[in-house]
Amino acid sequence: MFEINPSRLDLAQEFKRKPFGRHSADLQRILNRMRSEPFEGHYVLLRDGRFGPWKLAQLGRRAQDPMTLTGHVFEDRTEAEWIVFKLRWQRLTGQELPLE
């Protein structure tokens, strides 16, 4: 399985600048790895309705298990995606992402 190099902060900065659309090959590998985590504890964003705020949740052990809301709520999807990226980075590298 692809391992994320925690020293590649340039790729995290690339994501922060442009979280949507096409990414460099190296960043895309990181995103594919982050998005292919096992169910248990996987971070996801939920939205109530078309214009509601984004809520951060974690998946249960199996697909049919309920999700657990973390209490984080975001009005801006870009901000929400950045937080999810940082949480997944920490989970997969064991290191906090030193970028705001």
PDB file of N, CA and C in Angstrom:
ATOM      1  N   MET A   1       0.838  -1.177   0.000  1.00  0.00           N
ATOM      2  CA  MET A   1       0.000   0.000   0.000  1.00  0.00           C
ATOM      3  C   MET A   1       0.887   1.246   0.000  1.00  0.00           C
ATOM      4  N   PHE A   2       0.468   2.263  -0.707  1.00  0.00           N
ATOM      5  CA  PHE A   2       1.202   3.522  -0.816  1.00  0.00           C
ATOM      6  C   PHE A   2       1.322   4.187   0.551  1.00  0.00           C
ATOM      7  N   GLU A   3       2.533   4.565   0.912  1.00  0.00           N
ATOM      8  CA  GLU A   3       2.776   5.255   2.181  1.00  0.00           C
ATOM      9  C   GLU A   3       2.986   6.741   1.912  1.00  0.00           C
ATOM     10  N   ILE A   4       2.382   7.563   2.738  1.00  0.00           N
ATOM     11  CA  ILE A   4       2.510   9.010   2.605  1.00  0.00           C
ATOM     12  C   ILE A   4       3.793   9.462   3.284  1.00  0.00           C
ATOM     13  N   ASN A   5       4.593  10.227   2.573  1.00  0.00           N
ATOM     14  CA  ASN A   5       5.814  10.785   3.120  1.00  0.00           C
ATOM     15  C   ASN A   5       5.448  12.084   3.846  1.00  0.00           C
ATOM     16  N   PRO A   6       5.519  12.110   5.181  1.00  0.00           N
ATOM     17  CA  PRO A   6       5.088  13.301   5.926  1.00  0.00           C
ATOM     18  C   PRO A   6       5.942  14.535   5.673  1.00  0.00           C
ATOM     19  N   SER A   7       7.083  14.391   5.017  1.00  0.00           N
ATOM     20  CA  SER A   7       7.913  15.561   4.717  1.00  0.00           C
ATOM     21  C   SER A   7       7.466  16.264   3.434  1.00  0.00           C
ATOM     22  N   ARG A   8       6.520  15.675   2.702  1.00  0.00           N
ATOM     23  CA  ARG A   8       6.045  16.271   1.440  1.00  0.00           C
ATOM     24  C   ARG A   8       4.957  17.312   1.705  1.00  0.00           C
ATOM     25  N   LEU A   9       5.321  18.332   2.459  1.00  0.00           N
ATOM     26  CA  LEU A   9       4.375  19.393   2.787  1.00  0.00           C
ATOM     27  C   LEU A   9       3.951  20.178   1.554  1.00  0.00           C
ATOM     28  N   ASP A  10       4.768  20.128   0.506  1.00  0.00           N
ATOM     29  CA  ASP A  10       4.407  20.802  -0.737  1.00  0.00           C
ATOM     30  C   ASP A  10       3.106  20.237  -1.311  1.00  0.00           C
ATOM     31  N   LEU A  11       2.880  18.951  -1.102  1.00  0.00           N
ATOM     32  CA  LEU A  11       1.659  18.328  -1.619  1.00  0.00           C
ATOM     33  C   LEU A  11       0.444  18.733  -0.781  1.00  0.00           C
ATOM     34  N   ALA A  12       0.638  18.877   0.506  1.00  0.00           N
ATOM     35  CA  ALA A  12      -0.448  19.370   1.354  1.00  0.00           C
ATOM     36  C   ALA A  12      -0.784  20.811   0.988  1.00  0.00           C
ATOM     37  N   GLN A  13       0.233  21.606   0.718  1.00  0.00           N
ATOM     38  CA  GLN A  13      -0.004  22.997   0.303  1.00  0.00           C
ATOM     39  C   GLN A  13      -0.727  23.046  -1.040  1.00  0.00           C
ATOM     40  N   GLU A  14      -0.384  22.130  -1.936  1.00  0.00           N
ATOM     41  CA  GLU A  14      -1.083  22.049  -3.224  1.00  0.00           C
ATOM     42  C   GLU A  14      -2.567  21.769  -3.006  1.00  0.00           C
ATOM     43  N   PHE A  15      -2.875  20.837  -2.117  1.00  0.00           N
ATOM     44  CA  PHE A  15      -4.278  20.528  -1.842  1.00  0.00           C
ATOM     45  C   PHE A  15      -4.996  21.732  -1.246  1.00  0.00           C
ATOM     46  N   LYS A  16      -4.335  22.400  -0.323  1.00  0.00           N
ATOM     47  CA  LYS A  16      -4.975  23.555   0.321  1.00  0.00           C
ATOM     48  C   LYS A  16      -5.282  24.646  -0.702  1.00  0.00           C
ATOM     49  N   ARG A  17      -4.355  24.879  -1.634  1.00  0.00           N
ATOM     50  CA  ARG A  17      -4.581  25.896  -2.667  1.00  0.00           C
ATOM     51  C   ARG A  17      -5.708  25.501  -3.614  1.00  0.00           C
ATOM     52  N   LYS A  18      -5.807  24.207  -3.896  1.00  0.00           N
ATOM     53  CA  LYS A  18      -6.781  23.749  -4.892  1.00  0.00           C
ATOM     54  C   LYS A  18      -7.343  22.383  -4.477  1.00  0.00           C
ATOM     55  N   PRO A  19      -8.331  22.376  -3.582  1.00  0.00           N
ATOM     56  CA  PRO A  19      -8.860  21.099  -3.100  1.00  0.00           C
ATOM     57  C   PRO A  19      -9.738  20.363  -4.118  1.00  0.00           C
ATOM     58  N   PHE A  20     -10.216  21.065  -5.143  1.00  0.00           N
ATOM     59  CA  PHE A  20     -11.105  20.455  -6.123  1.00  0.00           C
ATOM     60  C   PHE A  20     -10.464  20.503  -7.505  1.00  0.00           C
ATOM     61  N   GLY A  21     -10.789  19.545  -8.337  1.00  0.00           N
ATOM     62  CA  GLY A  21     -10.268  19.531  -9.702  1.00  0.00           C
ATOM     63  C   GLY A  21      -9.074  18.615  -9.835  1.00  0.00           C
ATOM     64  N   ARG A  22      -8.323  18.834 -10.884  1.00  0.00           N
ATOM     65  CA  ARG A  22      -7.153  17.991 -11.170  1.00  0.00           C
ATOM     66  C   ARG A  22      -6.004  18.331 -10.231  1.00  0.00           C
ATOM     67  N   HIS A  23      -5.261  17.282  -9.869  1.00  0.00           N
ATOM     68  CA  HIS A  23      -4.112  17.432  -8.976  1.00  0.00           C
ATOM     69  C   HIS A  23      -2.891  16.802  -9.634  1.00  0.00           C
ATOM     70  N   SER A  24      -1.727  17.115  -9.089  1.00  0.00           N
ATOM     71  CA  SER A  24      -0.504  16.469  -9.564  1.00  0.00           C
ATOM     72  C   SER A  24      -0.601  14.975  -9.273  1.00  0.00           C
ATOM     73  N   ALA A  25       0.203  14.190  -9.969  1.00  0.00           N
ATOM     74  CA  ALA A  25       0.183  12.734  -9.791  1.00  0.00           C
ATOM     75  C   ALA A  25       0.506  12.350  -8.350  1.00  0.00           C
ATOM     76  N   ASP A  26       1.475  13.014  -7.739  1.00  0.00           N
ATOM     77  CA  ASP A  26       1.857  12.677  -6.361  1.00  0.00           C
ATOM     78  C   ASP A  26       0.733  12.990  -5.379  1.00  0.00           C
ATOM     79  N   LEU A  27       0.086  14.143  -5.546  1.00  0.00           N
ATOM     80  CA  LEU A  27      -1.031  14.470  -4.663  1.00  0.00           C
ATOM     81  C   LEU A  27      -2.186  13.503  -4.894  1.00  0.00           C
ATOM     82  N   GLN A  28      -2.439  13.137  -6.127  1.00  0.00           N
ATOM     83  CA  GLN A  28      -3.533  12.212  -6.402  1.00  0.00           C
ATOM     84  C   GLN A  28      -3.295  10.866  -5.733  1.00  0.00           C
ATOM     85  N   ARG A  29      -2.040  10.412  -5.688  1.00  0.00           N
ATOM     86  CA  ARG A  29      -1.717   9.161  -4.980  1.00  0.00           C
ATOM     87  C   ARG A  29      -2.063   9.280  -3.495  1.00  0.00           C
ATOM     88  N   ILE A  30      -1.741  10.428  -2.904  1.00  0.00           N
ATOM     89  CA  ILE A  30      -2.062  10.645  -1.489  1.00  0.00           C
ATOM     90  C   ILE A  30      -3.575  10.633  -1.290  1.00  0.00           C
ATOM     91  N   LEU A  31      -4.307  11.335  -2.138  1.00  0.00           N
ATOM     92  CA  LEU A  31      -5.763  11.380  -2.013  1.00  0.00           C
ATOM     93  C   LEU A  31      -6.382  10.002  -2.196  1.00  0.00           C
ATOM     94  N   ASN A  32      -5.871   9.233  -3.146  1.00  0.00           N
ATOM     95  CA  ASN A  32      -6.376   7.869  -3.334  1.00  0.00           C
ATOM     96  C   ASN A  32      -6.144   7.030  -2.082  1.00  0.00           C
ATOM     97  N   ARG A  33      -4.976   7.174  -1.478  1.00  0.00           N
ATOM     98  CA  ARG A  33      -4.671   6.431  -0.244  1.00  0.00           C
ATOM     99  C   ARG A  33      -5.595   6.869   0.890  1.00  0.00           C
ATOM    100  N   MET A  34      -5.788   8.164   1.027  1.00  0.00           N
ATOM    101  CA  MET A  34      -6.645   8.680   2.095  1.00  0.00           C
ATOM    102  C   MET A  34      -8.090   8.206   1.925  1.00  0.00           C
ATOM    103  N   ARG A  35      -8.540   8.167   0.701  1.00  0.00           N
ATOM    104  CA  ARG A  35      -9.933   7.823   0.430  1.00  0.00           C
ATOM    105  C   ARG A  35     -10.191   6.321   0.427  1.00  0.00           C
ATOM    106  N   SER A  36      -9.148   5.526   0.514  1.00  0.00           N
ATOM    107  CA  SER A  36      -9.323   4.072   0.499  1.00  0.00           C
ATOM    108  C   SER A  36      -9.119   3.439   1.873  1.00  0.00           C
ATOM    109  N   GLU A  37      -9.187   4.248   2.906  1.00  0.00           N
ATOM    110  CA  GLU A  37      -9.058   3.729   4.268  1.00  0.00           C
ATOM    111  C   GLU A  37     -10.185   2.744   4.571  1.00  0.00           C
ATOM    112  N   PRO A  38      -9.959   1.845   5.527  1.00  0.00           N
ATOM    113  CA  PRO A  38     -11.046   0.976   5.985  1.00  0.00           C
ATOM    114  C   PRO A  38     -12.172   1.814   6.586  1.00  0.00           C
ATOM    115  N   PHE A  39     -13.353   1.226   6.678  1.00  0.00           N
ATOM    116  CA  PHE A  39     -14.514   1.947   7.182  1.00  0.00           C
ATOM    117  C   PHE A  39     -14.280   2.543   8.564  1.00  0.00           C
ATOM    118  N   GLU A  40     -13.842   1.755   9.500  1.00  0.00           N
ATOM    119  CA  GLU A  40     -13.812   2.187  10.894  1.00  0.00           C
ATOM    120  C   GLU A  40     -12.984   3.449  11.090  1.00  0.00           C
ATOM    121  N   GLY A  41     -13.635   4.500  11.526  1.00  0.00           N
ATOM    122  CA  GLY A  41     -12.962   5.749  11.819  1.00  0.00           C
ATOM    123  C   GLY A  41     -12.733   6.658  10.622  1.00  0.00           C
ATOM    124  N   HIS A  42     -13.117   6.210   9.422  1.00  0.00           N
ATOM    125  CA  HIS A  42     -12.911   7.007   8.212  1.00  0.00           C
ATOM    126  C   HIS A  42     -13.701   8.307   8.324  1.00  0.00           C
ATOM    127  N   TYR A  43     -13.044   9.433   8.056  1.00  0.00           N
ATOM    128  CA  TYR A  43     -13.699  10.737   8.139  1.00  0.00           C
ATOM    129  C   TYR A  43     -14.490  11.020   6.870  1.00  0.00           C
ATOM    130  N   VAL A  44     -15.712  11.519   7.045  1.00  0.00           N
ATOM    131  CA  VAL A  44     -16.575  11.885   5.929  1.00  0.00           C
ATOM    132  C   VAL A  44     -17.282  13.202   6.248  1.00  0.00           C
ATOM    133  N   LEU A  45     -17.737  13.860   5.195  1.00  0.00           N
ATOM    134  CA  LEU A  45     -18.516  15.083   5.354  1.00  0.00           C
ATOM    135  C   LEU A  45     -19.958  14.796   4.979  1.00  0.00           C
ATOM    136  N   LEU A  46     -20.873  15.276   5.798  1.00  0.00           N
ATOM    137  CA  LEU A  46     -22.305  15.110   5.563  1.00  0.00           C
ATOM    138  C   LEU A  46     -22.931  16.486   5.429  1.00  0.00           C
ATOM    139  N   ARG A  47     -24.035  16.517   4.708  1.00  0.00           N
ATOM    140  CA  ARG A  47     -24.744  17.785   4.558  1.00  0.00           C
ATOM    141  C   ARG A  47     -26.238  17.541   4.629  1.00  0.00           C
ATOM    142  N   ASP A  48     -26.906  18.323   5.452  1.00  0.00           N
ATOM    143  CA  ASP A  48     -28.363  18.246   5.540  1.00  0.00           C
ATOM    144  C   ASP A  48     -28.950  19.159   4.473  1.00  0.00           C
ATOM    145  N   GLY A  49     -29.530  18.580   3.461  1.00  0.00           N
ATOM    146  CA  GLY A  49     -30.134  19.388   2.411  1.00  0.00           C
ATOM    147  C   GLY A  49     -29.114  20.012   1.490  1.00  0.00           C
ATOM    148  N   ARG A  50     -29.625  20.735   0.535  1.00  0.00           N
ATOM    149  CA  ARG A  50     -28.765  21.324  -0.494  1.00  0.00           C
ATOM    150  C   ARG A  50     -27.949  22.514   0.002  1.00  0.00           C
ATOM    151  N   PHE A  51     -28.469  23.240   0.964  1.00  0.00           N
ATOM    152  CA  PHE A  51     -27.796  24.454   1.409  1.00  0.00           C
ATOM    153  C   PHE A  51     -27.386  24.418   2.878  1.00  0.00           C
ATOM    154  N   GLY A  52     -27.519  23.275   3.511  1.00  0.00           N
ATOM    155  CA  GLY A  52     -27.181  23.166   4.922  1.00  0.00           C
ATOM    156  C   GLY A  52     -25.683  23.164   5.163  1.00  0.00           C
ATOM    157  N   PRO A  53     -25.277  23.284   6.403  1.00  0.00           N
ATOM    158  CA  PRO A  53     -23.845  23.256   6.727  1.00  0.00           C
ATOM    159  C   PRO A  53     -23.270  21.846   6.551  1.00  0.00           C
ATOM    160  N   TRP A  54     -21.966  21.781   6.429  1.00  0.00           N
ATOM    161  CA  TRP A  54     -21.251  20.508   6.339  1.00  0.00           C
ATOM    162  C   TRP A  54     -20.937  20.043   7.756  1.00  0.00           C
ATOM    163  N   LYS A  55     -21.134  18.747   8.003  1.00  0.00           N
ATOM    164  CA  LYS A  55     -20.847  18.170   9.318  1.00  0.00           C
ATOM    165  C   LYS A  55     -19.814  17.066   9.158  1.00  0.00           C
ATOM    166  N   LEU A  56     -18.882  17.036  10.081  1.00  0.00           N
ATOM    167  CA  LEU A  56     -17.834  16.023  10.072  1.00  0.00           C
ATOM    168  C   LEU A  56     -18.304  14.812  10.864  1.00  0.00           C
ATOM    169  N   ALA A  57     -18.121  13.632  10.266  1.00  0.00           N
ATOM    170  CA  ALA A  57     -18.516  12.391  10.927  1.00  0.00           C
ATOM    171  C   ALA A  57     -17.449  11.336  10.677  1.00  0.00           C
ATOM    172  N   GLN A  58     -17.542  10.261  11.457  1.00  0.00           N
ATOM    173  CA  GLN A  58     -16.669   9.110  11.255  1.00  0.00           C
ATOM    174  C   GLN A  58     -17.539   7.886  11.045  1.00  0.00           C
ATOM    175  N   LEU A  59     -17.081   7.041  10.121  1.00  0.00           N
ATOM    176  CA  LEU A  59     -17.814   5.817   9.831  1.00  0.00           C
ATOM    177  C   LEU A  59     -17.600   4.793  10.936  1.00  0.00           C
ATOM    178  N   GLY A  60     -18.560   3.884  11.047  1.00  0.00           N
ATOM    179  CA  GLY A  60     -18.440   2.779  11.984  1.00  0.00           C
ATOM    180  C   GLY A  60     -17.598   1.653  11.396  1.00  0.00           C
ATOM    181  N   ARG A  61     -17.579   0.541  12.059  1.00  0.00           N
ATOM    182  CA  ARG A  61     -16.742  -0.584  11.637  1.00  0.00           C
ATOM    183  C   ARG A  61     -17.209  -1.202  10.321  1.00  0.00           C
ATOM    184  N   ARG A  62     -18.519  -1.269  10.142  1.00  0.00           N
ATOM    185  CA  ARG A  62     -19.086  -1.843   8.922  1.00  0.00           C
ATOM    186  C   ARG A  62     -19.960  -0.803   8.239  1.00  0.00           C
ATOM    187  N   ALA A  63     -20.250  -1.026   6.970  1.00  0.00           N
ATOM    188  CA  ALA A  63     -21.044  -0.064   6.198  1.00  0.00           C
ATOM    189  C   ALA A  63     -22.411   0.190   6.829  1.00  0.00           C
ATOM    190  N   GLN A  64     -22.987  -0.811   7.445  1.00  0.00           N
ATOM    191  CA  GLN A  64     -24.328  -0.660   8.032  1.00  0.00           C
ATOM    192  C   GLN A  64     -24.303  -0.050   9.434  1.00  0.00           C
ATOM    193  N   ASP A  65     -23.137   0.130  10.022  1.00  0.00           N
ATOM    194  CA  ASP A  65     -23.036   0.754  11.338  1.00  0.00           C
ATOM    195  C   ASP A  65     -23.316   2.253  11.229  1.00  0.00           C
ATOM    196  N   PRO A  66     -23.863   2.832  12.291  1.00  0.00           N
ATOM    197  CA  PRO A  66     -24.148   4.269  12.231  1.00  0.00           C
ATOM    198  C   PRO A  66     -22.865   5.105  12.225  1.00  0.00           C
ATOM    199  N   MET A  67     -22.975   6.280  11.634  1.00  0.00           N
ATOM    200  CA  MET A  67     -21.868   7.232  11.651  1.00  0.00           C
ATOM    201  C   MET A  67     -21.905   8.000  12.962  1.00  0.00           C
ATOM    202  N   THR A  68     -20.753   8.463  13.391  1.00  0.00           N
ATOM    203  CA  THR A  68     -20.643   9.250  14.609  1.00  0.00           C
ATOM    204  C   THR A  68     -20.290  10.677  14.235  1.00  0.00           C
ATOM    205  N   LEU A  69     -21.165  11.615  14.578  1.00  0.00           N
ATOM    206  CA  LEU A  69     -20.860  13.027  14.336  1.00  0.00           C
ATOM    207  C   LEU A  69     -19.801  13.491  15.323  1.00  0.00           C
ATOM    208  N   THR A  70     -18.826  14.258  14.850  1.00  0.00           N
ATOM    209  CA  THR A  70     -17.741  14.735  15.716  1.00  0.00           C
ATOM    210  C   THR A  70     -18.090  16.034  16.422  1.00  0.00           C
ATOM    211  N   GLY A  71     -19.126  16.733  15.934  1.00  0.00           N
ATOM    212  CA  GLY A  71     -19.488  18.024  16.497  1.00  0.00           C
ATOM    213  C   GLY A  71     -18.935  19.192  15.705  1.00  0.00           C
ATOM    214  N   HIS A  72     -18.063  18.924  14.738  1.00  0.00           N
ATOM    215  CA  HIS A  72     -17.523  19.982  13.890  1.00  0.00           C
ATOM    216  C   HIS A  72     -18.527  20.304  12.781  1.00  0.00           C
ATOM    217  N   VAL A  73     -18.835  21.572  12.620  1.00  0.00           N
ATOM    218  CA  VAL A  73     -19.785  22.028  11.608  1.00  0.00           C
ATOM    219  C   VAL A  73     -19.114  23.142  10.807  1.00  0.00           C
ATOM    220  N   PHE A  74     -19.285  23.112   9.493  1.00  0.00           N
ATOM    221  CA  PHE A  74     -18.642  24.073   8.602  1.00  0.00           C
ATOM    222  C   PHE A  74     -19.666  24.667   7.641  1.00  0.00           C
ATOM    223  N   GLU A  75     -19.586  25.949   7.439  1.00  0.00           N
ATOM    224  CA  GLU A  75     -20.422  26.605   6.431  1.00  0.00           C
ATOM    225  C   GLU A  75     -19.760  26.524   5.060  1.00  0.00           C
ATOM    226  N   ASP A  76     -18.433  26.444   5.051  1.00  0.00           N
ATOM    227  CA  ASP A  76     -17.653  26.476   3.819  1.00  0.00           C
ATOM    228  C   ASP A  76     -17.078  25.092   3.512  1.00  0.00           C
ATOM    229  N   ARG A  77     -17.385  24.562   2.343  1.00  0.00           N
ATOM    230  CA  ARG A  77     -16.915  23.219   1.988  1.00  0.00           C
ATOM    231  C   ARG A  77     -15.391  23.166   1.866  1.00  0.00           C
ATOM    232  N   THR A  78     -14.785  24.214   1.348  1.00  0.00           N
ATOM    233  CA  THR A  78     -13.329  24.229   1.203  1.00  0.00           C
ATOM    234  C   THR A  78     -12.650  24.079   2.561  1.00  0.00           C
ATOM    235  N   GLU A  79     -13.135  24.797   3.549  1.00  0.00           N
ATOM    236  CA  GLU A  79     -12.600  24.682   4.913  1.00  0.00           C
ATOM    237  C   GLU A  79     -12.800  23.269   5.451  1.00  0.00           C
ATOM    238  N   ALA A  80     -13.973  22.705   5.220  1.00  0.00           N
ATOM    239  CA  ALA A  80     -14.279  21.352   5.685  1.00  0.00           C
ATOM    240  C   ALA A  80     -13.341  20.326   5.045  1.00  0.00           C
ATOM    241  N   GLU A  81     -13.111  20.448   3.753  1.00  0.00           N
ATOM    242  CA  GLU A  81     -12.223  19.514   3.043  1.00  0.00           C
ATOM    243  C   GLU A  81     -10.799  19.603   3.573  1.00  0.00           C
ATOM    244  N   TRP A  82     -10.341  20.808   3.915  1.00  0.00           N
ATOM    245  CA  TRP A  82      -8.995  20.986   4.455  1.00  0.00           C
ATOM    246  C   TRP A  82      -8.862  20.296   5.817  1.00  0.00           C
ATOM    247  N   ILE A  83      -9.875  20.434   6.650  1.00  0.00           N
ATOM    248  CA  ILE A  83      -9.846  19.779   7.961  1.00  0.00           C
ATOM    249  C   ILE A  83      -9.813  18.264   7.803  1.00  0.00           C
ATOM    250  N   VAL A  84     -10.614  17.732   6.906  1.00  0.00           N
ATOM    251  CA  VAL A  84     -10.619  16.284   6.660  1.00  0.00           C
ATOM    252  C   VAL A  84      -9.249  15.839   6.151  1.00  0.00           C
ATOM    253  N   PHE A  85      -8.659  16.594   5.245  1.00  0.00           N
ATOM    254  CA  PHE A  85      -7.323  16.270   4.732  1.00  0.00           C
ATOM    255  C   PHE A  85      -6.319  16.201   5.878  1.00  0.00           C
ATOM    256  N   LYS A  86      -6.346  17.207   6.763  1.00  0.00           N
ATOM    257  CA  LYS A  86      -5.409  17.242   7.888  1.00  0.00           C
ATOM    258  C   LYS A  86      -5.624  16.059   8.841  1.00  0.00           C
ATOM    259  N   LEU A  87      -6.867  15.717   9.100  1.00  0.00           N
ATOM    260  CA  LEU A  87      -7.159  14.586   9.993  1.00  0.00           C
ATOM    261  C   LEU A  87      -6.696  13.264   9.381  1.00  0.00           C
ATOM    262  N   ARG A  88      -6.957  13.100   8.102  1.00  0.00           N
ATOM    263  CA  ARG A  88      -6.514  11.872   7.429  1.00  0.00           C
ATOM    264  C   ARG A  88      -4.996  11.806   7.355  1.00  0.00           C
ATOM    265  N   TRP A  89      -4.340  12.934   7.117  1.00  0.00           N
ATOM    266  CA  TRP A  89      -2.874  12.995   7.085  1.00  0.00           C
ATOM    267  C   TRP A  89      -2.309  12.509   8.420  1.00  0.00           C
ATOM    268  N   GLN A  90      -2.853  13.043   9.504  1.00  0.00           N
ATOM    269  CA  GLN A  90      -2.369  12.661  10.825  1.00  0.00           C
ATOM    270  C   GLN A  90      -2.612  11.175  11.095  1.00  0.00           C
ATOM    271  N   ARG A  91      -3.774  10.702  10.703  1.00  0.00           N
ATOM    272  CA  ARG A  91      -4.104   9.298  10.939  1.00  0.00           C
ATOM    273  C   ARG A  91      -3.160   8.361  10.177  1.00  0.00           C
ATOM    274  N   LEU A  92      -2.799   8.734   8.949  1.00  0.00           N
ATOM    275  CA  LEU A  92      -1.989   7.844   8.117  1.00  0.00           C
ATOM    276  C   LEU A  92      -0.490   8.013   8.307  1.00  0.00           C
ATOM    277  N   THR A  93      -0.049   9.197   8.743  1.00  0.00           N
ATOM    278  CA  THR A  93       1.397   9.416   8.924  1.00  0.00           C
ATOM    279  C   THR A  93       1.807   9.350  10.397  1.00  0.00           C
ATOM    280  N   GLY A  94       0.831   9.528  11.288  1.00  0.00           N
ATOM    281  CA  GLY A  94       1.151   9.592  12.716  1.00  0.00           C
ATOM    282  C   GLY A  94       1.690  10.956  13.119  1.00  0.00           C
ATOM    283  N   GLN A  95       1.672  11.907  12.175  1.00  0.00           N
ATOM    284  CA  GLN A  95       2.192  13.248  12.464  1.00  0.00           C
ATOM    285  C   GLN A  95       1.141  14.290  12.121  1.00  0.00           C
ATOM    286  N   GLU A  96       1.052  15.283  12.987  1.00  0.00           N
ATOM    287  CA  GLU A  96       0.147  16.392  12.729  1.00  0.00           C
ATOM    288  C   GLU A  96       0.692  17.217  11.565  1.00  0.00           C
ATOM    289  N   LEU A  97      -0.183  17.662  10.703  1.00  0.00           N
ATOM    290  CA  LEU A  97       0.222  18.485   9.564  1.00  0.00           C
ATOM    291  C   LEU A  97       0.492  19.901  10.069  1.00  0.00           C
ATOM    292  N   PRO A  98       1.754  20.384   9.945  1.00  0.00           N
ATOM    293  CA  PRO A  98       2.102  21.684  10.532  1.00  0.00           C
ATOM    294  C   PRO A  98       1.735  22.873   9.647  1.00  0.00           C
ATOM    295  N   LEU A  99       0.572  22.833   9.036  1.00  0.00           N
ATOM    296  CA  LEU A  99       0.096  23.931   8.190  1.00  0.00           C
ATOM    297  C   LEU A  99      -1.268  24.360   8.675  1.00  0.00           C
ATOM    298  N   GLU A 100      -1.555  25.634   8.587  1.00  0.00           N
ATOM    299  CA  GLU A 100      -2.881  26.145   8.965  1.00  0.00           C
ATOM    300  C   GLU A 100      -3.747  26.319   7.774  1.00  0.00           C
TER     301      GLU A 100
END
